[in-house]
Amino acid sequence: MEHKEAEKSEKDNFMTDYGVSIFIAFDDDFMNRYIIIYGPTGKSVSPERIGGAEAGCMKTMKILREAGFCIILLEKPVRKKSLLSYVARLLYTWMRLVTLLFMHRKATLHIVGCYRELMYVEWAFILTAKVLSHKTVYDIRNGDMIKEYEKRGNLYKHGMLSLLKRNDSVLCQGIDYVRFIEDKLGKPALYYPNYIQDRFTIGGYPKREMQQCRLVYFGRIVPAKNIDVMLEICHILHERGISPTLDLIGGCSDAYKQELETNILKAGISGKVRFWGRKDVGEFFPYLRTCHFFLFPSNNYREGHSNSLTEAMGCGIVPVVSNVGFNRQVVDDDRLVISEADNAVMYANVIFGIWISGGWESYSRKMYFRVIANFTEKSARETLLEAYQ
């Protein structure tokens, strides 16, 4: 509504001051500033299901709005009940897309790609836009695009390559995707990783007290993130005399929280683990700058570039992560990447060794400056706007 009112007001001013011909020129330019984004923002899911895909989509829209674009969001449908109702919502979304493409003839379609079974839907959306002479941007998310391509049949392979080839720009969350597209299609693609927002890099490297080892995880609190392994890591370190604390920040279902609390009691660490609930990162950011290790033993095979991982590193927190998605690529230190996602002892050994050796600050500084050099809002903004040149 605000965009429509601003558009009308600005058009009226041009009409009154400069006449119809200049107004028409302005109108063409203004319509070029429309972007239709098809992606997830978490509007229709429970809090514990909102994660990196939604956060990344919101960040992208923020950059584009600040650059002067008018964003029209097409929320990606989520399957809740029957397959039939899900297909009906997808069809309705496609009909809305067709209407918007006719209404905004110079708008760009930006698809936050989830591929897999949805690749056929995304391909149809892109083909629709192309038939109506619109430009398109495909933004590849999650960390299993190449694996999906390799394990599926020829129809899927052909469709995926056709989808990638048709777009005017392709954004890749992982550098491996850039190489894949260049190798398969001879087409350039842009590396567009997740990033830390500028407001969280103010103040420089944060030094902190070292009296107590503070472990932290923030993100979706669901079984796929191996929360039980985090509890076991905390227990092992407690048994070894470090006496750590563990903060779990994020949305969690009541049933799963009750299960975790039972495990906490069994492990004898009830005084060391704290649940924060779902919070905006701005609310707990000051606390992050006091923490020491970010636990990320995720065994989610679709893990991409975790927003939480980048934000933790940007606070000088040393991550200890599983080897899924783009974790190894983001961290760029093999000692901090655990080959067995479910092996709590391996994570605990790394944390214990770094803590008692006095080498924590060296790792902390390395992580902080890696983010400053590679994963800032400024660099992401430059890449995103380059896709729209």
Short mmCIF file of C-alpha atoms in Angstrom, two decimals:
data_model
loop_
_atom_site.label_atom_id
_atom_site.label_comp_id
_atom_site.label_asym_id
_atom_site.label_seq_id
_atom_site.Cartn_x
_atom_site.Cartn_y
_atom_site.Cartn_z
CA MET A 1 0.00 0.00 0.00
CA GLU A 2 2.82 2.40 0.87
CA HIS A 3 4.50 1.71 -2.48
CA LYS A 4 1.25 2.34 -4.37
CA GLU A 5 0.63 5.62 -2.54
CA ALA A 6 4.21 6.75 -3.12
CA GLU A 7 3.94 5.80 -6.80
CA LYS A 8 0.67 7.71 -7.23
CA SER A 9 1.99 10.80 -5.43
CA GLU A 10 5.20 10.84 -7.44
CA LYS A 11 3.34 10.33 -10.72
CA ASP A 12 0.91 13.16 -9.91
CA ASN A 13 3.81 15.52 -9.25
CA PHE A 14 5.42 14.69 -12.59
CA MET A 15 2.09 15.04 -14.39
CA THR A 16 1.46 18.49 -12.92
CA ASP A 17 4.95 19.90 -13.26
CA TYR A 18 6.28 18.53 -16.52
CA GLY A 19 3.43 17.25 -18.67
CA VAL A 20 2.30 13.91 -20.02
CA SER A 21 5.34 12.99 -22.14
CA ILE A 22 7.78 13.23 -19.23
CA PHE A 23 5.32 11.39 -17.00
CA ILE A 24 5.30 8.45 -19.41
CA ALA A 25 9.09 8.29 -19.43
CA PHE A 26 9.07 8.28 -15.65
CA ASP A 27 6.43 5.55 -15.58
CA ASP A 28 8.53 3.23 -17.75
CA ASP A 29 11.53 3.71 -15.48
CA PHE A 30 9.44 3.16 -12.36
CA MET A 31 7.99 -0.10 -13.67
CA ASN A 32 11.52 -1.39 -14.27
CA ARG A 33 11.99 -1.17 -10.50
CA TYR A 34 9.42 -3.85 -9.69
CA ILE A 35 10.65 -7.28 -8.56
CA ILE A 36 8.32 -10.24 -8.01
CA ILE A 37 9.95 -12.56 -5.47
CA TYR A 38 8.74 -16.15 -5.17
CA GLY A 39 10.16 -17.55 -1.96
CA PRO A 40 9.60 -18.44 1.71
CA THR A 41 9.36 -15.89 4.51
CA GLY A 42 7.74 -18.08 7.17
CA LYS A 43 4.31 -16.46 7.12
CA SER A 44 2.40 -19.74 7.14
CA VAL A 45 4.59 -22.01 9.29
CA SER A 46 5.11 -22.49 13.02
CA PRO A 47 8.07 -20.66 14.66
CA GLU A 48 10.24 -23.77 15.05
CA ARG A 49 10.11 -24.31 11.28
CA ILE A 50 11.39 -20.84 10.36
CA GLY A 51 15.06 -21.11 9.48
CA GLY A 52 17.83 -20.05 7.14
CA ALA A 53 15.79 -20.12 3.92
CA GLU A 54 13.28 -17.66 5.34
CA ALA A 55 15.96 -15.45 6.92
CA GLY A 56 17.94 -15.39 3.68
CA CYS A 57 14.85 -14.43 1.67
CA MET A 58 14.09 -11.57 4.06
CA LYS A 59 17.68 -10.31 3.83
CA THR A 60 17.52 -10.32 0.04
CA MET A 61 14.29 -8.31 0.07
CA LYS A 62 15.83 -5.84 2.52
CA ILE A 63 18.79 -5.14 0.21
CA LEU A 64 16.55 -4.72 -2.83
CA ARG A 65 14.15 -2.38 -1.04
CA GLU A 66 17.03 -0.25 0.20
CA ALA A 67 18.28 -0.09 -3.40
CA GLY A 68 14.95 1.44 -4.44
CA PHE A 69 13.14 -1.59 -5.85
CA CYS A 70 9.46 -2.24 -5.19
CA ILE A 71 9.05 -5.82 -3.95
CA ILE A 72 5.97 -7.93 -4.64
CA LEU A 73 6.15 -11.12 -2.56
CA LEU A 74 4.66 -14.40 -3.74
CA GLU A 75 4.89 -16.57 -0.63
CA LYS A 76 6.02 -20.11 -1.38
CA PRO A 77 3.21 -22.51 -0.39
CA VAL A 78 3.95 -25.01 2.37
CA ARG A 79 2.50 -28.49 2.37
CA LYS A 80 0.44 -28.92 5.55
CA LYS A 81 -2.31 -31.40 4.83
CA SER A 82 -3.16 -33.30 1.68
CA LEU A 83 -1.17 -33.31 -1.53
CA LEU A 84 -4.28 -32.18 -3.40
CA SER A 85 -4.66 -28.99 -1.35
CA TYR A 86 -0.93 -28.31 -1.75
CA VAL A 87 -1.16 -28.66 -5.53
CA ALA A 88 -4.19 -26.37 -5.51
CA ARG A 89 -2.21 -23.69 -3.63
CA LEU A 90 0.67 -24.01 -6.11
CA LEU A 91 -1.76 -23.59 -9.01
CA TYR A 92 -3.30 -20.55 -7.32
CA THR A 93 0.17 -19.07 -6.81
CA TRP A 94 0.95 -19.59 -10.51
CA MET A 95 -2.29 -17.81 -11.46
CA ARG A 96 -1.34 -14.90 -9.20
CA LEU A 97 2.07 -14.83 -10.87
CA VAL A 98 0.52 -14.63 -14.34
CA THR A 99 -1.70 -11.75 -13.19
CA LEU A 100 1.26 -9.87 -11.70
CA LEU A 101 3.38 -10.40 -14.82
CA PHE A 102 0.62 -8.87 -16.95
CA MET A 103 0.12 -5.99 -14.51
CA HIS A 104 3.86 -5.17 -14.27
CA ARG A 105 5.17 -5.77 -17.77
CA LYS A 106 8.76 -4.81 -16.98
CA ALA A 107 9.07 -6.50 -13.58
CA THR A 108 11.79 -9.05 -12.92
CA LEU A 109 10.88 -12.46 -11.47
CA HIS A 110 13.23 -13.57 -8.68
CA ILE A 111 12.83 -17.21 -7.61
CA VAL A 112 14.36 -18.49 -4.37
CA GLY A 113 15.11 -21.97 -5.69
CA CYS A 114 14.43 -25.11 -3.66
CA TYR A 115 14.62 -27.48 -6.72
CA ARG A 116 14.12 -31.21 -5.97
CA GLU A 117 10.43 -32.00 -6.72
CA LEU A 118 9.73 -28.28 -6.84
CA MET A 119 12.16 -27.88 -9.73
CA TYR A 120 9.32 -28.57 -12.17
CA VAL A 121 7.18 -25.86 -10.55
CA GLU A 122 10.06 -23.38 -10.61
CA TRP A 123 10.78 -24.26 -14.24
CA ALA A 124 7.12 -23.59 -15.12
CA PHE A 125 7.19 -20.23 -13.33
CA ILE A 126 10.37 -19.19 -15.14
CA LEU A 127 9.01 -20.37 -18.52
CA THR A 128 5.84 -18.35 -17.91
CA ALA A 129 7.88 -15.23 -17.22
CA LYS A 130 10.02 -15.80 -20.30
CA VAL A 131 6.99 -16.30 -22.59
CA LEU A 132 5.76 -12.91 -21.35
CA SER A 133 9.20 -11.33 -22.00
CA HIS A 134 10.25 -10.81 -18.38
CA LYS A 135 13.77 -11.08 -17.00
CA THR A 136 14.39 -13.72 -14.35
CA VAL A 137 16.85 -14.36 -11.52
CA TYR A 138 17.25 -17.81 -9.97
CA ASP A 139 18.63 -17.83 -6.41
CA ILE A 140 19.85 -21.36 -5.52
CA ARG A 141 19.45 -22.19 -1.82
CA ASN A 142 20.17 -25.27 0.32
CA GLY A 143 23.24 -27.46 0.03
CA ASP A 144 22.14 -30.50 -1.96
CA MET A 145 21.55 -29.20 -5.49
CA ILE A 146 24.48 -31.10 -7.04
CA LYS A 147 23.68 -34.30 -5.11
CA GLU A 148 20.07 -34.14 -6.27
CA TYR A 149 21.19 -33.62 -9.85
CA GLU A 150 23.58 -36.57 -9.74
CA LYS A 151 21.19 -39.08 -8.17
CA ARG A 152 18.09 -38.33 -10.27
CA GLY A 153 17.13 -39.46 -13.75
CA ASN A 154 17.66 -37.90 -17.15
CA LEU A 155 14.34 -36.03 -17.15
CA TYR A 156 15.26 -34.23 -13.95
CA LYS A 157 18.81 -33.52 -15.17
CA HIS A 158 17.53 -32.06 -18.42
CA GLY A 159 14.93 -29.97 -16.60
CA MET A 160 17.44 -28.64 -14.06
CA LEU A 161 19.93 -27.59 -16.73
CA SER A 162 17.14 -26.02 -18.79
CA LEU A 163 15.97 -24.09 -15.72
CA LEU A 164 19.47 -22.77 -15.00
CA LYS A 165 20.11 -21.89 -18.64
CA ARG A 166 16.91 -19.88 -19.14
CA ASN A 167 17.59 -17.35 -16.36
CA ASP A 168 19.22 -13.99 -17.00
CA SER A 169 21.17 -14.29 -13.72
CA VAL A 170 21.86 -17.18 -11.34
CA LEU A 171 22.83 -16.60 -7.71
CA CYS A 172 24.61 -19.42 -5.86
CA GLN A 173 24.78 -19.90 -2.11
CA GLY A 174 27.82 -22.18 -2.51
CA ILE A 175 30.93 -21.68 -4.63
CA ASP A 176 30.58 -25.31 -5.82
CA TYR A 177 27.36 -24.33 -7.58
CA VAL A 178 29.15 -21.58 -9.52
CA ARG A 179 31.68 -24.13 -10.80
CA PHE A 180 28.91 -26.64 -11.59
CA ILE A 181 26.98 -24.15 -13.74
CA GLU A 182 30.11 -22.96 -15.53
CA ASP A 183 31.13 -26.57 -16.21
CA LYS A 184 27.73 -27.81 -17.39
CA LEU A 185 26.50 -24.75 -19.27
CA GLY A 186 29.54 -22.56 -19.89
CA LYS A 187 27.49 -19.83 -18.25
CA PRO A 188 28.69 -17.42 -15.54
CA ALA A 189 26.96 -17.47 -12.16
CA LEU A 190 27.34 -15.25 -9.10
CA TYR A 191 28.46 -16.42 -5.65
CA TYR A 192 25.88 -15.02 -3.23
CA PRO A 193 26.49 -16.49 0.24
CA ASN A 194 24.68 -15.61 3.45
CA TYR A 195 26.15 -12.67 5.31
CA ILE A 196 26.22 -10.75 8.58
CA GLN A 197 24.32 -7.47 8.58
CA ASP A 198 26.34 -4.26 8.84
CA ARG A 199 24.69 -3.32 12.14
CA PHE A 200 26.35 -6.34 13.78
CA THR A 201 29.91 -5.54 12.70
CA ILE A 202 30.06 -2.14 14.42
CA GLY A 203 32.60 -2.00 17.22
CA GLY A 204 35.24 -4.30 15.82
CA TYR A 205 36.49 -7.58 17.27
CA PRO A 206 34.87 -8.25 20.69
CA LYS A 207 37.20 -9.42 23.45
CA ARG A 208 35.61 -11.37 26.28
CA GLU A 209 36.13 -12.95 29.68
CA MET A 210 37.46 -16.50 29.81
CA GLN A 211 36.38 -17.62 33.28
CA GLN A 212 33.57 -19.91 32.08
CA CYS A 213 33.20 -21.69 28.75
CA ARG A 214 29.99 -20.51 27.10
CA LEU A 215 28.48 -22.74 24.42
CA VAL A 216 25.65 -21.41 22.27
CA TYR A 217 23.35 -22.47 19.47
CA PHE A 218 20.72 -20.31 17.80
CA GLY A 219 18.38 -21.30 15.02
CA ARG A 220 15.60 -23.84 14.64
CA ILE A 221 15.46 -26.19 17.63
CA VAL A 222 14.48 -29.39 15.86
CA PRO A 223 15.89 -32.96 15.86
CA ALA A 224 17.63 -32.48 12.49
CA LYS A 225 19.97 -29.96 14.13
CA ASN A 226 21.18 -32.69 16.55
CA ILE A 227 20.21 -30.85 19.73
CA ASP A 228 20.70 -34.08 21.70
CA VAL A 229 24.32 -34.13 20.57
CA MET A 230 24.75 -30.57 21.91
CA LEU A 231 23.46 -31.72 25.30
CA GLU A 232 25.89 -34.65 25.27
CA ILE A 233 28.78 -32.32 24.38
CA CYS A 234 27.88 -30.15 27.34
CA HIS A 235 27.74 -33.23 29.60
CA ILE A 236 31.14 -34.53 28.43
CA LEU A 237 32.84 -31.16 29.01
CA HIS A 238 31.21 -30.94 32.44
CA GLU A 239 32.60 -34.37 33.30
CA ARG A 240 36.07 -33.23 32.21
CA GLY A 241 35.98 -30.31 34.64
CA ILE A 242 35.34 -27.36 32.30
CA SER A 243 31.80 -26.73 33.65
CA PRO A 244 30.34 -25.05 30.54
CA THR A 245 26.98 -23.37 30.00
CA LEU A 246 24.81 -24.00 26.95
CA ASP A 247 22.30 -21.49 25.59
CA LEU A 248 19.68 -22.72 23.11
CA ILE A 249 18.02 -19.83 21.27
CA GLY A 250 15.20 -20.47 18.83
CA GLY A 251 11.68 -21.69 18.25
CA CYS A 252 10.90 -25.12 19.68
CA SER A 253 7.69 -27.15 19.89
CA ASP A 254 6.39 -27.87 23.38
CA ALA A 255 6.66 -31.64 22.87
CA TYR A 256 10.29 -31.50 21.73
CA LYS A 257 11.26 -29.11 24.52
CA GLN A 258 9.80 -31.49 27.08
CA GLU A 259 11.82 -34.33 25.55
CA LEU A 260 15.02 -32.25 25.72
CA GLU A 261 14.37 -31.23 29.32
CA THR A 262 14.03 -34.91 30.26
CA ASN A 263 17.41 -35.63 28.63
CA ILE A 264 18.97 -32.65 30.41
CA LEU A 265 17.87 -34.04 33.77
CA LYS A 266 19.22 -37.49 32.92
CA ALA A 267 22.59 -35.98 31.93
CA GLY A 268 22.85 -34.01 35.17
CA ILE A 269 23.29 -30.64 33.45
CA SER A 270 19.97 -29.01 34.30
CA GLY A 271 21.66 -25.97 35.81
CA LYS A 272 23.82 -25.43 32.76
CA VAL A 273 21.33 -25.36 29.88
CA ARG A 274 19.03 -22.41 29.20
CA PHE A 275 16.20 -22.14 26.65
CA TRP A 276 15.61 -18.62 25.32
CA GLY A 277 12.71 -19.28 22.99
CA ARG A 278 12.44 -17.61 19.59
CA LYS A 279 14.15 -14.20 19.50
CA ASP A 280 15.18 -11.70 16.87
CA VAL A 281 18.96 -11.76 16.47
CA GLY A 282 19.11 -8.12 17.54
CA GLU A 283 17.73 -9.09 20.94
CA PHE A 284 20.50 -11.53 21.82
CA PHE A 285 23.33 -10.14 19.70
CA PRO A 286 25.06 -8.44 22.69
CA TYR A 287 25.09 -11.80 24.47
CA LEU A 288 26.67 -13.52 21.47
CA ARG A 289 29.69 -11.26 21.86
CA THR A 290 30.34 -12.91 25.24
CA CYS A 291 30.11 -16.54 24.02
CA HIS A 292 33.00 -18.84 23.10
CA PHE A 293 31.82 -21.81 20.99
CA PHE A 294 28.97 -22.14 18.50
CA LEU A 295 27.72 -25.74 18.33
CA PHE A 296 26.41 -26.82 14.95
CA PRO A 297 26.35 -30.63 14.70
CA SER A 298 23.48 -30.57 12.20
CA ASN A 299 22.73 -33.75 10.28
CA ASN A 300 20.21 -32.03 7.99
CA TYR A 301 21.17 -33.25 4.52
CA ARG A 302 19.65 -30.10 2.97
CA GLU A 303 21.76 -27.76 5.09
CA GLY A 304 23.04 -24.83 3.04
CA HIS A 305 24.97 -21.80 4.23
CA SER A 306 23.70 -21.27 7.76
CA ASN A 307 22.87 -17.68 8.69
CA SER A 308 23.51 -18.54 12.33
CA LEU A 309 26.98 -19.89 11.56
CA THR A 310 28.03 -16.69 9.77
CA GLU A 311 26.56 -14.45 12.47
CA ALA A 312 28.26 -16.45 15.22
CA MET A 313 31.63 -16.23 13.47
CA GLY A 314 31.06 -12.51 12.96
CA CYS A 315 30.79 -12.20 16.75
CA GLY A 316 34.14 -13.93 17.21
CA ILE A 317 32.57 -17.19 18.36
CA VAL A 318 34.54 -20.30 17.41
CA PRO A 319 32.27 -22.74 15.51
CA VAL A 320 32.53 -26.51 15.83
CA VAL A 321 30.42 -27.94 13.03
CA SER A 322 29.41 -31.08 11.17
CA ASN A 323 30.50 -31.63 7.60
CA VAL A 324 27.14 -30.93 5.93
CA GLY A 325 26.07 -28.29 3.44
CA PHE A 326 28.59 -25.49 3.07
CA ASN A 327 29.90 -25.68 6.67
CA ARG A 328 33.44 -26.65 5.69
CA GLN A 329 33.56 -23.99 2.99
CA VAL A 330 32.33 -21.25 5.34
CA VAL A 331 34.55 -22.17 8.32
CA ASP A 332 37.65 -22.95 6.21
CA ASP A 333 39.43 -24.78 9.06
CA ASP A 334 39.35 -28.58 9.04
CA ARG A 335 40.02 -28.89 12.76
CA LEU A 336 36.66 -27.27 13.45
CA VAL A 337 34.74 -29.56 11.07
CA ILE A 338 33.69 -32.92 12.52
CA SER A 339 33.37 -35.80 10.08
CA GLU A 340 30.81 -37.74 12.18
CA ALA A 341 27.81 -35.49 12.79
CA ASP A 342 26.42 -37.58 15.67
CA ASN A 343 29.70 -38.15 17.54
CA ALA A 344 29.55 -35.87 20.60
CA VAL A 345 32.97 -37.01 21.82
CA MET A 346 34.69 -35.66 18.69
CA TYR A 347 33.12 -32.22 19.16
CA ALA A 348 33.98 -32.23 22.87
CA ASN A 349 37.59 -33.19 22.15
CA VAL A 350 38.06 -30.20 19.83
CA ILE A 351 36.46 -27.76 22.28
CA PHE A 352 38.40 -29.17 25.25
CA GLY A 353 41.72 -29.01 23.37
CA ILE A 354 41.24 -25.41 22.23
CA TRP A 355 40.01 -24.27 25.66
CA ILE A 356 42.75 -25.74 27.85
CA SER A 357 45.55 -24.89 25.38
CA GLY A 358 44.83 -21.17 25.60
CA GLY A 359 44.41 -21.01 21.82
CA TRP A 360 40.79 -19.89 21.81
CA GLU A 361 41.44 -16.23 20.96
CA SER A 362 43.56 -17.15 17.94
CA TYR A 363 40.68 -19.19 16.50
CA SER A 364 38.19 -16.50 17.46
CA ARG A 365 40.07 -13.77 15.61
CA LYS A 366 40.49 -16.00 12.57
CA MET A 367 36.72 -16.61 12.37
CA TYR A 368 35.85 -12.95 12.94
CA PHE A 369 38.16 -11.62 10.23
CA ARG A 370 37.09 -14.38 7.81
CA VAL A 371 33.55 -13.04 8.01
CA ILE A 372 34.70 -9.43 7.67
CA ALA A 373 36.64 -10.38 4.52
CA ASN A 374 34.04 -12.61 2.87
CA PHE A 375 30.52 -12.49 4.29
CA THR A 376 29.49 -8.88 4.85
CA GLU A 377 26.30 -7.11 3.87
CA LYS A 378 28.31 -4.76 1.66
CA SER A 379 29.74 -7.58 -0.46
CA ALA A 380 26.35 -9.33 -0.65
CA ARG A 381 24.69 -6.10 -1.76
CA GLU A 382 27.25 -5.63 -4.55
CA THR A 383 26.71 -9.19 -5.80
CA LEU A 384 22.91 -9.00 -5.66
CA LEU A 385 22.73 -5.68 -7.48
CA GLU A 386 25.20 -7.00 -10.08
CA ALA A 387 22.63 -9.70 -10.86
CA TYR A 388 20.17 -6.92 -11.71
CA GLN A 389 22.52 -4.94 -13.96
#
